[in-house]
PDB file of C-alpha atoms in Angstrom:
ATOM      1  CA  MET A  14     139.021 131.192 103.038  1.00 43.00           C
ATOM      2  CA  SER A  15     136.175 131.531 105.492  1.00 47.00           C
ATOM      3  CA  LEU A  16     132.756 132.477 104.190  1.00 51.00           C
ATOM      4  CA  SER A  17     130.762 134.686 106.434  1.00 48.00           C
ATOM      5  CA  ASP A  18     127.706 135.608 104.386  1.00 49.00           C
ATOM      6  CA  ASP A  19     125.470 134.163 101.673  1.00 49.00           C
ATOM      7  CA  SER A  20     126.846 136.379  98.892  1.00 62.00           C
ATOM      8  CA  ASP A  21     130.273 134.688  99.171  1.00 79.00           C
ATOM      9  CA  LEU A  22     128.732 131.232  98.656  1.00 81.00           C
ATOM     10  CA  GLU A  23     126.708 132.572  95.716  1.00 84.00           C
ATOM     11  CA  LEU A  24     129.884 133.959  94.214  1.00 87.00           C
ATOM     12  CA  ILE A  25     131.671 130.601  94.565  1.00 89.00           C
ATOM     13  CA  TYR A  26     128.603 128.892  93.048  1.00 88.00           C
ATOM     14  CA  GLY A  27     128.812 131.222  90.040  1.00 88.00           C
ATOM     15  CA  VAL A  28     132.532 130.497  89.569  1.00 92.00           C
ATOM     16  CA  HIS A  29     132.122 126.692  89.792  1.00 92.00           C
ATOM     17  CA  ARG A  30     128.686 126.336  88.163  1.00 92.00           C
ATOM     18  CA  ALA A  31     129.965 124.654  84.971  1.00 94.00           C
ATOM     19  CA  ASP A  32     132.137 122.225  86.975  1.00 94.00           C
ATOM     20  CA  LEU A  33     129.225 121.432  89.289  1.00 94.00           C
ATOM     21  CA  ARG A  34     127.025 120.733  86.264  1.00 94.00           C
ATOM     22  CA  ARG A  35     129.602 118.308  84.823  1.00 95.00           C
ATOM     23  CA  PHE A  36     129.892 116.681  88.267  1.00 94.00           C
ATOM     24  CA  LEU A  37     126.112 116.198  88.418  1.00 94.00           C
ATOM     25  CA  ILE A  38     125.871 114.885  84.846  1.00 94.00           C
ATOM     26  CA  ALA A  39     128.563 112.323  85.654  1.00 94.00           C
ATOM     27  CA  ARG A  40     126.612 111.212  88.738  1.00 93.00           C
ATOM     28  CA  VAL A  41     123.084 111.019  87.298  1.00 91.00           C
ATOM     29  CA  GLY A  42     123.843 110.358  83.634  1.00 92.00           C
ATOM     30  CA  ASP A  43     121.228 112.808  82.367  1.00 90.00           C
ATOM     31  CA  ALA A  44     121.814 116.469  81.525  1.00 93.00           C
ATOM     32  CA  VAL A  45     118.202 117.499  82.138  1.00 94.00           C
ATOM     33  CA  GLU A  46     118.139 115.877  85.572  1.00 93.00           C
ATOM     34  CA  ALA A  47     121.555 117.385  86.321  1.00 94.00           C
ATOM     35  CA  ASP A  48     120.176 120.824  85.436  1.00 94.00           C
ATOM     36  CA  ASP A  49     117.252 120.248  87.819  1.00 94.00           C
ATOM     37  CA  LEU A  50     119.667 119.299  90.575  1.00 94.00           C
ATOM     38  CA  LEU A  51     121.868 122.291  89.771  1.00 94.00           C
ATOM     39  CA  GLN A  52     118.866 124.578  90.114  1.00 94.00           C
ATOM     40  CA  GLU A  53     117.983 122.977  93.442  1.00 93.00           C
ATOM     41  CA  LEU A  54     121.608 123.410  94.524  1.00 92.00           C
ATOM     42  CA  TRP A  55     121.385 127.126  93.662  1.00 91.00           C
ATOM     43  CA  VAL A  56     118.230 127.522  95.754  1.00 90.00           C
ATOM     44  CA  ARG A  57     119.777 125.704  98.697  1.00 87.00           C
ATOM     45  CA  ALA A  58     123.047 127.644  98.416  1.00 87.00           C
ATOM     46  CA  ARG A  59     121.111 130.901  98.583  1.00 85.00           C
ATOM     47  CA  ASN A  60     119.211 129.729 101.675  1.00 84.00           C
ATOM     48  CA  VAL A  61     122.129 128.364 103.685  1.00 79.00           C
ATOM     49  CA  ALA A  62     121.915 129.307 107.349  1.00 74.00           C
ATOM     50  CA  ALA A  63     124.413 131.968 108.340  1.00 68.00           C
ATOM     51  CA  GLY A  64     127.658 130.690 109.719  1.00 71.00           C
ATOM     52  CA  PRO A  65     131.275 130.236 108.745  1.00 79.00           C
ATOM     53  CA  ILE A  66     132.071 127.787 105.943  1.00 81.00           C
ATOM     54  CA  GLY A  67     135.699 126.707 105.753  1.00 85.00           C
ATOM     55  CA  ASN A  68     135.816 125.695 102.072  1.00 88.00           C
ATOM     56  CA  GLY A  69     132.955 126.996  99.929  1.00 87.00           C
ATOM     57  CA  ARG A  70     133.836 124.871  96.886  1.00 91.00           C
ATOM     58  CA  ALA A  71     133.942 121.644  98.915  1.00 92.00           C
ATOM     59  CA  TYR A  72     130.723 122.676 100.646  1.00 90.00           C
ATOM     60  CA  LEU A  73     128.934 123.077  97.278  1.00 92.00           C
ATOM     61  CA  TYR A  74     130.231 119.739  95.993  1.00 94.00           C
ATOM     62  CA  LYS A  75     129.072 118.008  99.183  1.00 94.00           C
ATOM     63  CA  MET A  76     125.635 119.637  98.786  1.00 93.00           C
ATOM     64  CA  ALA A  77     125.531 118.430  95.162  1.00 95.00           C
ATOM     65  CA  GLN A  78     126.488 114.885  96.176  1.00 95.00           C
ATOM     66  CA  ASN A  79     123.785 114.902  98.875  1.00 95.00           C
ATOM     67  CA  LEU A  80     121.207 116.038  96.312  1.00 94.00           C
ATOM     68  CA  VAL A  81     122.195 113.137  94.059  1.00 95.00           C
ATOM     69  CA  LEU A  82     121.847 110.696  96.958  1.00 95.00           C
ATOM     70  CA  ASP A  83     118.484 112.169  97.957  1.00 94.00           C
ATOM     71  CA  ARG A  84     117.230 111.801  94.376  1.00 93.00           C
ATOM     72  CA  LEU A  85     118.481 108.213  94.193  1.00 93.00           C
ATOM     73  CA  ARG A  86     116.829 107.280  97.503  1.00 95.00           C
ATOM     74  CA  GLU A  87     113.562 108.875  96.372  1.00 94.00           C
ATOM     75  CA  GLN A  88     113.657 106.884  93.110  1.00 92.00           C
ATOM     76  CA  GLN A  89     114.325 103.663  95.023  1.00 94.00           C
ATOM     77  CA  ARG A  90     111.399 104.336  97.387  1.00 94.00           C
ATOM     78  CA  ARG A  91     109.113 105.084  94.443  1.00 93.00           C
ATOM     79  CA  MET A  92     110.209 101.942  92.587  1.00 92.00           C
ATOM     80  CA  ALA A  93     109.701  99.781  95.683  1.00 88.00           C
ATOM     81  CA  ARG A  94     106.258 101.307  96.271  1.00 88.00           C
ATOM     82  CA  GLU A  95     105.263 100.745  92.640  1.00 86.00           C
ATOM     83  CA  ARG A  96     106.625  97.190  92.714  1.00 83.00           C
ATOM     84  CA  ARG A  97     104.579  96.386  95.826  1.00 79.00           C
ATOM     85  CA  TRP A  98     101.468  97.874  94.270  1.00 80.00           C
ATOM     86  CA  ASN A  99     102.053  96.046  90.990  1.00 76.00           C
ATOM     87  CA  ASP A 100     102.671  92.744  92.778  1.00 73.00           C
ATOM     88  CA  GLN A 101      99.411  93.139  94.684  1.00 69.00           C
ATOM     89  CA  GLU A 102      97.448  93.917  91.531  1.00 67.00           C
ATOM     90  CA  THR A 103      98.907  91.066  89.476  1.00 66.00           C
ATOM     91  CA  ASP A 104      99.315  88.463  92.232  1.00 61.00           C
ATOM     92  CA  PHE A 105     102.986  88.179  91.301  1.00 61.00           C
ATOM     93  CA  THR A 106     105.002  86.025  93.644  1.00 61.00           C
ATOM     94  CA  ALA A 107     108.643  85.104  93.930  1.00 60.00           C
ATOM     95  CA  PRO A 108     110.010  82.261  91.774  1.00 63.00           C
ATOM     96  CA  GLY A 109     109.126  78.831  93.102  1.00 61.00           C
ATOM     97  CA  ILE A 110     105.907  79.991  94.776  1.00 61.00           C
ATOM     98  CA  ASP A 111     102.577  79.445  93.040  1.00 62.00           C
ATOM     99  CA  PRO A 112     100.509  82.611  92.674  1.00 59.00           C
ATOM    100  CA  VAL A 113      97.207  82.786  94.489  1.00 60.00           C
ATOM    101  CA  ASP A 114      94.198  82.331  92.233  1.00 60.00           C
ATOM    102  CA  ARG A 115      91.579  84.751  93.489  1.00 64.00           C
ATOM    103  CA  SER A 116      88.829  83.577  91.190  1.00 70.00           C
ATOM    104  CA  GLN A 117      86.039  81.573  92.719  1.00 74.00           C
ATOM    105  CA  THR A 118      86.372  77.840  92.712  1.00 82.00           C
ATOM    106  CA  ALA A 119      83.536  75.607  91.584  1.00 87.00           C
ATOM    107  CA  GLU A 120      82.845  74.824  95.239  1.00 89.00           C
ATOM    108  CA  ASP A 121      82.614  78.544  96.091  1.00 86.00           C
ATOM    109  CA  GLN A 122      80.180  79.076  93.235  1.00 88.00           C
ATOM    110  CA  ILE A 123      77.985  76.176  94.366  1.00 92.00           C
ATOM    111  CA  ILE A 124      77.980  77.452  97.952  1.00 90.00           C
ATOM    112  CA  ALA A 125      77.058  80.951  96.748  1.00 89.00           C
ATOM    113  CA  ARG A 126      74.168  79.585  94.644  1.00 92.00           C
ATOM    114  CA  GLU A 127      72.908  77.530  97.584  1.00 91.00           C
ATOM    115  CA  GLU A 128      73.072  80.616  99.824  1.00 88.00           C
ATOM    116  CA  VAL A 129      71.084  82.665  97.312  1.00 88.00           C
ATOM    117  CA  GLN A 130      68.494  79.884  97.078  1.00 90.00           C
ATOM    118  CA  ARG A 131      68.192  79.723 100.885  1.00 89.00           C
ATOM    119  CA  ILE A 132      67.636  83.494 101.059  1.00 86.00           C
ATOM    120  CA  LYS A 133      65.103  83.380  98.218  1.00 88.00           C
ATOM    121  CA  THR A 134      63.196  80.569  99.895  1.00 89.00           C
ATOM    122  CA  ALA A 135      63.277  82.360 103.242  1.00 88.00           C
ATOM    123  CA  LEU A 136      61.929  85.550 101.633  1.00 88.00           C
ATOM    124  CA  GLU A 137      59.122  83.660  99.883  1.00 89.00           C
ATOM    125  CA  THR A 138      57.967  82.106 103.157  1.00 88.00           C
ATOM    126  CA  LEU A 139      57.817  85.413 105.082  1.00 90.00           C
ATOM    127  CA  PRO A 140      54.367  86.554 106.200  1.00 91.00           C
ATOM    128  CA  GLU A 141      52.860  88.793 103.467  1.00 91.00           C
ATOM    129  CA  GLY A 142      53.094  92.147 105.305  1.00 92.00           C
ATOM    130  CA  ALA A 143      56.640  91.513 106.535  1.00 92.00           C
ATOM    131  CA  ARG A 144      57.744  90.381 103.059  1.00 93.00           C
ATOM    132  CA  ARG A 145      56.328  93.476 101.321  1.00 93.00           C
ATOM    133  CA  ALA A 146      57.829  95.840 103.920  1.00 93.00           C
ATOM    134  CA  PHE A 147      61.208  94.065 103.705  1.00 92.00           C
ATOM    135  CA  GLU A 148      61.286  94.153  99.885  1.00 91.00           C
ATOM    136  CA  LEU A 149      60.388  97.844  99.739  1.00 93.00           C
ATOM    137  CA  HIS A 150      62.853  98.882 102.433  1.00 93.00           C
ATOM    138  CA  LYS A 151      65.845  96.565 101.952  1.00 90.00           C
ATOM    139  CA  LEU A 152      65.643  95.690  98.265  1.00 88.00           C
ATOM    140  CA  ARG A 153      64.227  98.878  96.742  1.00 91.00           C
ATOM    141  CA  GLY A 154      65.838 101.258  99.255  1.00 91.00           C
ATOM    142  CA  LEU A 155      62.721 103.116 100.421  1.00 92.00           C
ATOM    143  CA  THR A 156      62.682 104.758 103.847  1.00 93.00           C
ATOM    144  CA  HIS A 157      60.304 103.573 106.545  1.00 92.00           C
ATOM    145  CA  GLY A 158      58.137 106.634 105.890  1.00 92.00           C
ATOM    146  CA  GLU A 159      57.964 105.881 102.155  1.00 93.00           C
ATOM    147  CA  VAL A 160      57.163 102.228 102.824  1.00 94.00           C
ATOM    148  CA  ALA A 161      54.414 103.278 105.256  1.00 94.00           C
ATOM    149  CA  ALA A 162      52.887 105.608 102.662  1.00 94.00           C
ATOM    150  CA  GLN A 163      53.016 102.959  99.924  1.00 92.00           C
ATOM    151  CA  LEU A 164      51.508 100.218 102.109  1.00 92.00           C
ATOM    152  CA  GLY A 165      48.998 102.562 103.787  1.00 94.00           C
ATOM    153  CA  ILE A 166      50.212 101.793 107.319  1.00 94.00           C
ATOM    154  CA  SER A 167      52.002 103.742 110.054  1.00 94.00           C
ATOM    155  CA  LYS A 168      55.781 103.996 110.435  1.00 93.00           C
ATOM    156  CA  SER A 169      55.582 101.924 113.598  1.00 93.00           C
ATOM    157  CA  GLY A 170      53.695  99.277 111.584  1.00 94.00           C
ATOM    158  CA  VAL A 171      56.577  99.205 109.103  1.00 93.00           C
ATOM    159  CA  GLU A 172      59.064  98.876 111.969  1.00 94.00           C
ATOM    160  CA  LYS A 173      57.080  95.945 113.397  1.00 95.00           C
ATOM    161  CA  HIS A 174      56.957  94.238 109.982  1.00 94.00           C
ATOM    162  CA  MET A 175      60.710  94.757 109.604  1.00 94.00           C
ATOM    163  CA  ALA A 176      61.374  93.308 113.063  1.00 93.00           C
ATOM    164  CA  VAL A 177      59.297  90.241 112.190  1.00 93.00           C
ATOM    165  CA  ALA A 178      61.065  89.868 108.830  1.00 92.00           C
ATOM    166  CA  MET A 179      64.563  90.203 110.303  1.00 91.00           C
ATOM    167  CA  LYS A 180      63.821  87.767 113.120  1.00 92.00           C
ATOM    168  CA  TYR A 181      62.310  85.253 110.709  1.00 89.00           C
ATOM    169  CA  LEU A 182      65.175  85.544 108.192  1.00 88.00           C
ATOM    170  CA  ARG A 183      67.820  85.292 110.892  1.00 88.00           C
ATOM    171  CA  ARG A 184      66.258  82.099 112.196  1.00 87.00           C
ATOM    172  CA  ALA A 185      65.810  80.645 108.690  1.00 82.00           C
ATOM    173  CA  LEU A 186      69.392  81.350 107.646  1.00 81.00           C
ATOM    174  CA  THR A 187      71.070  80.055 110.809  1.00 83.00           C
ATOM    175  CA  ASP A 188      69.242  76.715 110.728  1.00 72.00           C
TER     176      ASP A 188
END
C-alpha cells in the first residue's frame, strides 16, 4: 500500500493508535509519558511532508521509536547538565580525589587583614584635601560634582585631589 496524502497516514494512525500506545508504554514505562509521546506522534503524523510512504504502519512505529529515543537523549543531556552544575556547587569530585576546599586558609585571612591595614594606613596618611575627596567619591559614592559642592571647591579641584590620592595610594600599596 502506498500512501499519497496525509489523510491516509491519519487513518492508519487511528487504526493502530491503541497498539502504538502499548508500544510506547513498553518503551518508556509510564502511561502518562506514553500519552504525551502519542500526542506528539499524532501532531507529527499530521504534518508529514507530502510524498509516498511504502508502509504506513511501519512508518508510524519508526516515528514512535524515534520519539522515544529523542526523549531519552534529552533526559540524558538534562541529567548530565544538572550533574555538572551540582558538582560545581558542591565541589564533588570523583572517588580517590580530595575535594577542593574553597574557604580561606588562615594564611589567606592574615594576608587579607594585612592588606586592609596597609590600605587604612595609606588612607590616613593622605593629604587632608585628597583624603576627604577620595572618601566622599570612592567610599560614599558621590559624583565629582557632589563632592565639589560638599567641599566648596570646583570640579577640577576634586579631580586634582583624586589624582593626588590615586597616585599616592598606588605608590603606597606597591612599596
